[in-house]
mmCIF file with all atom_site columns, C-alpha atoms in Angstrom:
data_model
loop_
_atom_site.group_PDB
_atom_site.id
_atom_site.type_symbol
_atom_site.label_atom_id
_atom_site.label_alt_id
_atom_site.label_comp_id
_atom_site.label_asym_id
_atom_site.label_entity_id
_atom_site.label_seq_id
_atom_site.pdbx_PDB_ins_code
_atom_site.Cartn_x
_atom_site.Cartn_y
_atom_site.Cartn_z
_atom_site.occupancy
_atom_site.B_iso_or_equiv
_atom_site.pdbx_formal_charge
_atom_site.auth_seq_id
_atom_site.auth_comp_id
_atom_site.auth_asym_id
_atom_site.auth_atom_id
_atom_site.pdbx_PDB_model_num
ATOM 1   C CA . MET A 1 1   ? 99.075  81.224 78.591  1.00 41.00 ? 1   MET A CA 1
ATOM 2   C CA . ARG A 1 2   ? 101.042 84.087 78.258  1.00 43.00 ? 2   ARG A CA 1
ATOM 3   C CA . LEU A 1 3   ? 98.829  86.345 79.537  1.00 44.00 ? 3   LEU A CA 1
ATOM 4   C CA . ILE A 1 4   ? 98.542  84.913 82.549  1.00 46.00 ? 4   ILE A CA 1
ATOM 5   C CA . SER A 1 5   ? 102.498 84.755 83.015  1.00 45.00 ? 5   SER A CA 1
ATOM 6   C CA . THR A 1 6   ? 102.103 88.344 82.238  1.00 45.00 ? 6   THR A CA 1
ATOM 7   C CA . SER A 1 7   ? 99.533  88.854 84.444  1.00 49.00 ? 7   SER A CA 1
ATOM 8   C CA . ILE A 1 8   ? 100.932 87.802 87.782  1.00 51.00 ? 8   ILE A CA 1
ATOM 9   C CA . LYS A 1 9   ? 104.317 89.567 86.772  1.00 51.00 ? 9   LYS A CA 1
ATOM 10  C CA . ASN A 1 10  ? 102.351 92.973 86.894  1.00 51.00 ? 10  ASN A CA 1
ATOM 11  C CA . GLN A 1 11  ? 100.807 92.065 90.232  1.00 54.00 ? 11  GLN A CA 1
ATOM 12  C CA . ASN A 1 12  ? 103.678 91.366 91.828  1.00 54.00 ? 12  ASN A CA 1
ATOM 13  C CA . ILE A 1 13  ? 105.485 94.600 90.204  1.00 55.00 ? 13  ILE A CA 1
ATOM 14  C CA . MET A 1 14  ? 102.540 96.185 91.730  1.00 71.00 ? 14  MET A CA 1
ATOM 15  C CA . GLN A 1 15  ? 103.357 94.896 94.795  1.00 75.00 ? 15  GLN A CA 1
ATOM 16  C CA . LYS A 1 16  ? 106.638 96.045 97.418  1.00 86.00 ? 16  LYS A CA 1
ATOM 17  C CA . GLU A 1 17  ? 108.736 94.166 99.844  1.00 88.00 ? 17  GLU A CA 1
ATOM 18  C CA . ASN A 1 18  ? 108.529 95.329 103.318 1.00 92.00 ? 18  ASN A CA 1
ATOM 19  C CA . LYS A 1 19  ? 109.768 92.491 105.501 1.00 93.00 ? 19  LYS A CA 1
ATOM 20  C CA . GLN A 1 20  ? 109.538 95.162 108.204 1.00 95.00 ? 20  GLN A CA 1
ATOM 21  C CA . LEU A 1 21  ? 105.272 95.129 107.895 1.00 95.00 ? 21  LEU A CA 1
ATOM 22  C CA . LEU A 1 22  ? 106.093 91.153 107.922 1.00 95.00 ? 22  LEU A CA 1
ATOM 23  C CA . VAL A 1 23  ? 108.109 90.819 111.156 1.00 96.00 ? 23  VAL A CA 1
ATOM 24  C CA . ILE A 1 24  ? 105.350 93.276 112.816 1.00 96.00 ? 24  ILE A CA 1
ATOM 25  C CA . THR A 1 25  ? 102.650 90.928 111.669 1.00 96.00 ? 25  THR A CA 1
ATOM 26  C CA . HIS A 1 26  ? 104.280 87.813 113.313 1.00 96.00 ? 26  HIS A CA 1
ATOM 27  C CA . LEU A 1 27  ? 105.250 89.893 116.571 1.00 96.00 ? 27  LEU A CA 1
ATOM 28  C CA . SER A 1 28  ? 101.929 91.098 116.731 1.00 96.00 ? 28  SER A CA 1
ATOM 29  C CA . GLN A 1 29  ? 100.616 88.225 117.905 1.00 95.00 ? 29  GLN A CA 1
ATOM 30  C CA . LEU A 1 30  ? 102.343 88.782 121.413 1.00 95.00 ? 30  LEU A CA 1
ATOM 31  C CA . LEU A 1 31  ? 100.069 91.227 122.255 1.00 94.00 ? 31  LEU A CA 1
ATOM 32  C CA . ASP A 1 32  ? 97.731  88.896 123.976 1.00 90.00 ? 32  ASP A CA 1
ATOM 33  C CA . VAL A 1 33  ? 101.023 88.157 126.565 1.00 86.00 ? 33  VAL A CA 1
ATOM 34  C CA . VAL A 1 34  ? 101.309 92.402 126.801 1.00 87.00 ? 34  VAL A CA 1
ATOM 35  C CA . THR A 1 35  ? 97.437  93.228 126.928 1.00 88.00 ? 35  THR A CA 1
ATOM 36  C CA . GLY A 1 36  ? 95.282  90.138 127.164 1.00 82.00 ? 36  GLY A CA 1
ATOM 37  C CA . PHE A 1 37  ? 94.028  90.859 123.900 1.00 87.00 ? 37  PHE A CA 1
ATOM 38  C CA . GLY A 1 38  ? 94.823  92.172 120.441 1.00 89.00 ? 38  GLY A CA 1
ATOM 39  C CA . GLY A 1 39  ? 96.597  89.220 119.349 1.00 90.00 ? 39  GLY A CA 1
ATOM 40  C CA . PHE A 1 40  ? 94.117  87.934 116.580 1.00 94.00 ? 40  PHE A CA 1
ATOM 41  C CA . ILE A 1 41  ? 92.625  90.939 115.854 1.00 95.00 ? 41  ILE A CA 1
ATOM 42  C CA . VAL A 1 42  ? 95.774  93.239 114.780 1.00 95.00 ? 42  VAL A CA 1
ATOM 43  C CA . PRO A 1 43  ? 97.758  90.322 112.267 1.00 96.00 ? 43  PRO A CA 1
ATOM 44  C CA . LEU A 1 44  ? 94.059  90.030 110.829 1.00 96.00 ? 44  LEU A CA 1
ATOM 45  C CA . VAL A 1 45  ? 93.644  93.467 110.253 1.00 96.00 ? 45  VAL A CA 1
ATOM 46  C CA . ILE A 1 46  ? 97.302  93.756 109.530 1.00 96.00 ? 46  ILE A CA 1
ATOM 47  C CA . TRP A 1 47  ? 96.613  90.816 106.753 1.00 96.00 ? 47  TRP A CA 1
ATOM 48  C CA . LEU A 1 48  ? 93.168  91.699 105.249 1.00 96.00 ? 48  LEU A CA 1
ATOM 49  C CA . THR A 1 49  ? 94.030  95.490 104.589 1.00 95.00 ? 49  THR A CA 1
ATOM 50  C CA . GLN A 1 50  ? 98.130  94.639 103.380 1.00 95.00 ? 50  GLN A CA 1
ATOM 51  C CA . LYS A 1 51  ? 97.439  91.463 101.287 1.00 92.00 ? 51  LYS A CA 1
ATOM 52  C CA . ASP A 1 52  ? 97.096  93.148 97.838  1.00 93.00 ? 52  ASP A CA 1
ATOM 53  C CA . SER A 1 53  ? 100.333 95.275 98.760  1.00 93.00 ? 53  SER A CA 1
ATOM 54  C CA . VAL A 1 54  ? 102.797 93.747 100.376 1.00 94.00 ? 54  VAL A CA 1
ATOM 55  C CA . LEU A 1 55  ? 104.678 91.018 98.808  1.00 92.00 ? 55  LEU A CA 1
ATOM 56  C CA . ASN A 1 56  ? 103.936 87.881 100.565 1.00 93.00 ? 56  ASN A CA 1
ATOM 57  C CA . MET A 1 57  ? 101.992 88.757 102.659 1.00 95.00 ? 57  MET A CA 1
ATOM 58  C CA . GLU A 1 58  ? 99.129  86.853 101.713 1.00 95.00 ? 58  GLU A CA 1
ATOM 59  C CA . GLU A 1 59  ? 101.238 83.416 102.986 1.00 96.00 ? 59  GLU A CA 1
ATOM 60  C CA . ASN A 1 60  ? 102.142 84.646 106.137 1.00 96.00 ? 60  ASN A CA 1
ATOM 61  C CA . GLY A 1 61  ? 98.764  85.997 106.891 1.00 95.00 ? 61  GLY A CA 1
ATOM 62  C CA . LYS A 1 62  ? 96.932  82.511 106.112 1.00 96.00 ? 62  LYS A CA 1
ATOM 63  C CA . ALA A 1 63  ? 100.198 81.482 108.124 1.00 96.00 ? 63  ALA A CA 1
ATOM 64  C CA . ILE A 1 64  ? 99.219  83.278 111.150 1.00 96.00 ? 64  ILE A CA 1
ATOM 65  C CA . MET A 1 65  ? 95.802  82.692 110.698 1.00 96.00 ? 65  MET A CA 1
ATOM 66  C CA . ASN A 1 66  ? 95.900  78.866 110.421 1.00 97.00 ? 66  ASN A CA 1
ATOM 67  C CA . PHE A 1 67  ? 98.036  79.067 113.602 1.00 96.00 ? 67  PHE A CA 1
ATOM 68  C CA . ARG A 1 68  ? 95.896  80.968 115.830 1.00 95.00 ? 68  ARG A CA 1
ATOM 69  C CA . ILE A 1 69  ? 92.771  79.171 115.194 1.00 96.00 ? 69  ILE A CA 1
ATOM 70  C CA . SER A 1 70  ? 94.402  76.264 115.294 1.00 96.00 ? 70  SER A CA 1
ATOM 71  C CA . MET A 1 71  ? 95.642  77.069 119.193 1.00 95.00 ? 71  MET A CA 1
ATOM 72  C CA . PHE A 1 72  ? 92.312  78.158 119.805 1.00 95.00 ? 72  PHE A CA 1
ATOM 73  C CA . ILE A 1 73  ? 91.007  74.489 118.990 1.00 96.00 ? 73  ILE A CA 1
ATOM 74  C CA . TYR A 1 74  ? 93.974  73.164 121.120 1.00 96.00 ? 74  TYR A CA 1
ATOM 75  C CA . PHE A 1 75  ? 93.193  75.147 123.994 1.00 95.00 ? 75  PHE A CA 1
ATOM 76  C CA . ILE A 1 76  ? 89.421  74.005 123.947 1.00 95.00 ? 76  ILE A CA 1
ATOM 77  C CA . ILE A 1 77  ? 91.029  70.317 123.879 1.00 94.00 ? 77  ILE A CA 1
ATOM 78  C CA . CYS A 1 78  ? 92.525  71.054 126.638 1.00 94.00 ? 78  CYS A CA 1
ATOM 79  C CA . ILE A 1 79  ? 89.828  72.231 129.191 1.00 92.00 ? 79  ILE A CA 1
ATOM 80  C CA . PRO A 1 80  ? 87.740  68.691 129.509 1.00 92.00 ? 80  PRO A CA 1
ATOM 81  C CA . MET A 1 81  ? 91.063  67.203 129.364 1.00 91.00 ? 81  MET A CA 1
ATOM 82  C CA . VAL A 1 82  ? 92.421  68.846 132.914 1.00 90.00 ? 82  VAL A CA 1
ATOM 83  C CA . LEU A 1 83  ? 89.845  66.515 134.672 1.00 87.00 ? 83  LEU A CA 1
ATOM 84  C CA . LEU A 1 84  ? 91.239  64.024 133.096 1.00 82.00 ? 84  LEU A CA 1
ATOM 85  C CA . PHE A 1 85  ? 94.833  63.338 135.317 1.00 75.00 ? 85  PHE A CA 1
ATOM 86  C CA . GLY A 1 86  ? 95.473  66.947 134.649 1.00 83.00 ? 86  GLY A CA 1
ATOM 87  C CA . LEU A 1 87  ? 96.700  65.971 131.160 1.00 87.00 ? 87  LEU A CA 1
ATOM 88  C CA . GLY A 1 88  ? 94.856  69.625 130.630 1.00 90.00 ? 88  GLY A CA 1
ATOM 89  C CA . VAL A 1 89  ? 97.415  71.774 132.631 1.00 93.00 ? 89  VAL A CA 1
ATOM 90  C CA . LEU A 1 90  ? 100.280 69.898 130.418 1.00 93.00 ? 90  LEU A CA 1
ATOM 91  C CA . GLY A 1 91  ? 98.860  70.809 127.380 1.00 93.00 ? 91  GLY A CA 1
ATOM 92  C CA . PHE A 1 92  ? 98.002  74.525 128.485 1.00 94.00 ? 92  PHE A CA 1
ATOM 93  C CA . LEU A 1 93  ? 101.964 74.306 129.204 1.00 95.00 ? 93  LEU A CA 1
ATOM 94  C CA . ILE A 1 94  ? 103.292 72.959 125.902 1.00 95.00 ? 94  ILE A CA 1
ATOM 95  C CA . LEU A 1 95  ? 100.725 75.803 123.777 1.00 94.00 ? 95  LEU A CA 1
ATOM 96  C CA . GLY A 1 96  ? 101.639 78.718 125.674 1.00 93.00 ? 96  GLY A CA 1
ATOM 97  C CA . ILE A 1 97  ? 105.224 77.942 125.222 1.00 95.00 ? 97  ILE A CA 1
ATOM 98  C CA . LEU A 1 98  ? 104.311 77.746 121.183 1.00 95.00 ? 98  LEU A CA 1
ATOM 99  C CA . THR A 1 99  ? 102.300 80.377 121.035 1.00 94.00 ? 99  THR A CA 1
ATOM 100 C CA . PHE A 1 100 ? 104.889 82.505 122.370 1.00 95.00 ? 100 PHE A CA 1
ATOM 101 C CA . VAL A 1 101 ? 107.837 81.099 120.721 1.00 96.00 ? 101 VAL A CA 1
ATOM 102 C CA . PHE A 1 102 ? 106.989 80.469 117.298 1.00 96.00 ? 102 PHE A CA 1
ATOM 103 C CA . PRO A 1 103 ? 105.866 84.534 116.172 1.00 97.00 ? 103 PRO A CA 1
ATOM 104 C CA . ILE A 1 104 ? 109.111 85.435 117.549 1.00 97.00 ? 104 ILE A CA 1
ATOM 105 C CA . VAL A 1 105 ? 110.793 82.317 115.329 1.00 97.00 ? 105 VAL A CA 1
ATOM 106 C CA . ASN A 1 106 ? 109.038 83.180 112.212 1.00 96.00 ? 106 ASN A CA 1
ATOM 107 C CA . ALA A 1 107 ? 109.441 86.878 112.436 1.00 96.00 ? 107 ALA A CA 1
ATOM 108 C CA . ILE A 1 108 ? 113.158 85.894 112.381 1.00 97.00 ? 108 ILE A CA 1
ATOM 109 C CA . ARG A 1 109 ? 112.725 83.100 109.340 1.00 96.00 ? 109 ARG A CA 1
ATOM 110 C CA . VAL A 1 110 ? 110.640 85.944 107.528 1.00 96.00 ? 110 VAL A CA 1
ATOM 111 C CA . SER A 1 111 ? 113.422 88.147 108.434 1.00 95.00 ? 111 SER A CA 1
ATOM 112 C CA . ASN A 1 112 ? 115.520 86.276 107.191 1.00 95.00 ? 112 ASN A CA 1
ATOM 113 C CA . ASP A 1 113 ? 113.499 86.013 103.231 1.00 93.00 ? 113 ASP A CA 1
ATOM 114 C CA . GLN A 1 114 ? 112.644 81.994 104.716 1.00 95.00 ? 114 GLN A CA 1
ATOM 115 C CA . GLN A 1 115 ? 109.024 80.702 104.122 1.00 94.00 ? 115 GLN A CA 1
ATOM 116 C CA . PRO A 1 116 ? 107.342 80.999 108.223 1.00 95.00 ? 116 PRO A CA 1
ATOM 117 C CA . TYR A 1 117 ? 106.626 77.434 109.240 1.00 94.00 ? 117 TYR A CA 1
ATOM 118 C CA . TYR A 1 118 ? 104.132 76.933 112.593 1.00 94.00 ? 118 TYR A CA 1
ATOM 119 C CA . PRO A 1 119 ? 103.710 73.549 113.933 1.00 90.00 ? 119 PRO A CA 1
ATOM 120 C CA . MET A 1 120 ? 100.497 72.039 114.491 1.00 90.00 ? 120 MET A CA 1
ATOM 121 C CA . SER A 1 121 ? 98.606  73.929 112.302 1.00 94.00 ? 121 SER A CA 1
ATOM 122 C CA . ILE A 1 122 ? 95.570  73.337 110.629 1.00 93.00 ? 122 ILE A CA 1
ATOM 123 C CA . LYS A 1 123 ? 94.927  74.517 107.466 1.00 94.00 ? 123 LYS A CA 1
ATOM 124 C CA . PHE A 1 124 ? 91.925  76.479 107.107 1.00 91.00 ? 124 PHE A CA 1
ATOM 125 C CA . LEU A 1 125 ? 92.622  79.331 104.857 1.00 86.00 ? 125 LEU A CA 1
#
């Protein structure tokens, strides 16, 4: 038990706190709005390359990836729903608002030392 707690302490000492990188990781999801692509790839690359060196990057990266994968699945579900009385159009609108607002909200939460919260996120990772 003592070895486990010591290794956890050593791991936390080796990781540095970098709130700016966490905020950038959350905000990089908005690249889809600006450029049309990159909103999935850029946070994924940042998470995979920095998860061992930045404190809380593992949790934040998993939350971002779970949210992005969940939103993709919900967008796919909305496609056939368009034929059903146009409910898919309303779904696209709601999902579009969620994918724009929650990266900003969670970037603010991370900068205030709070845990990120993405609604409707299915835990894949």
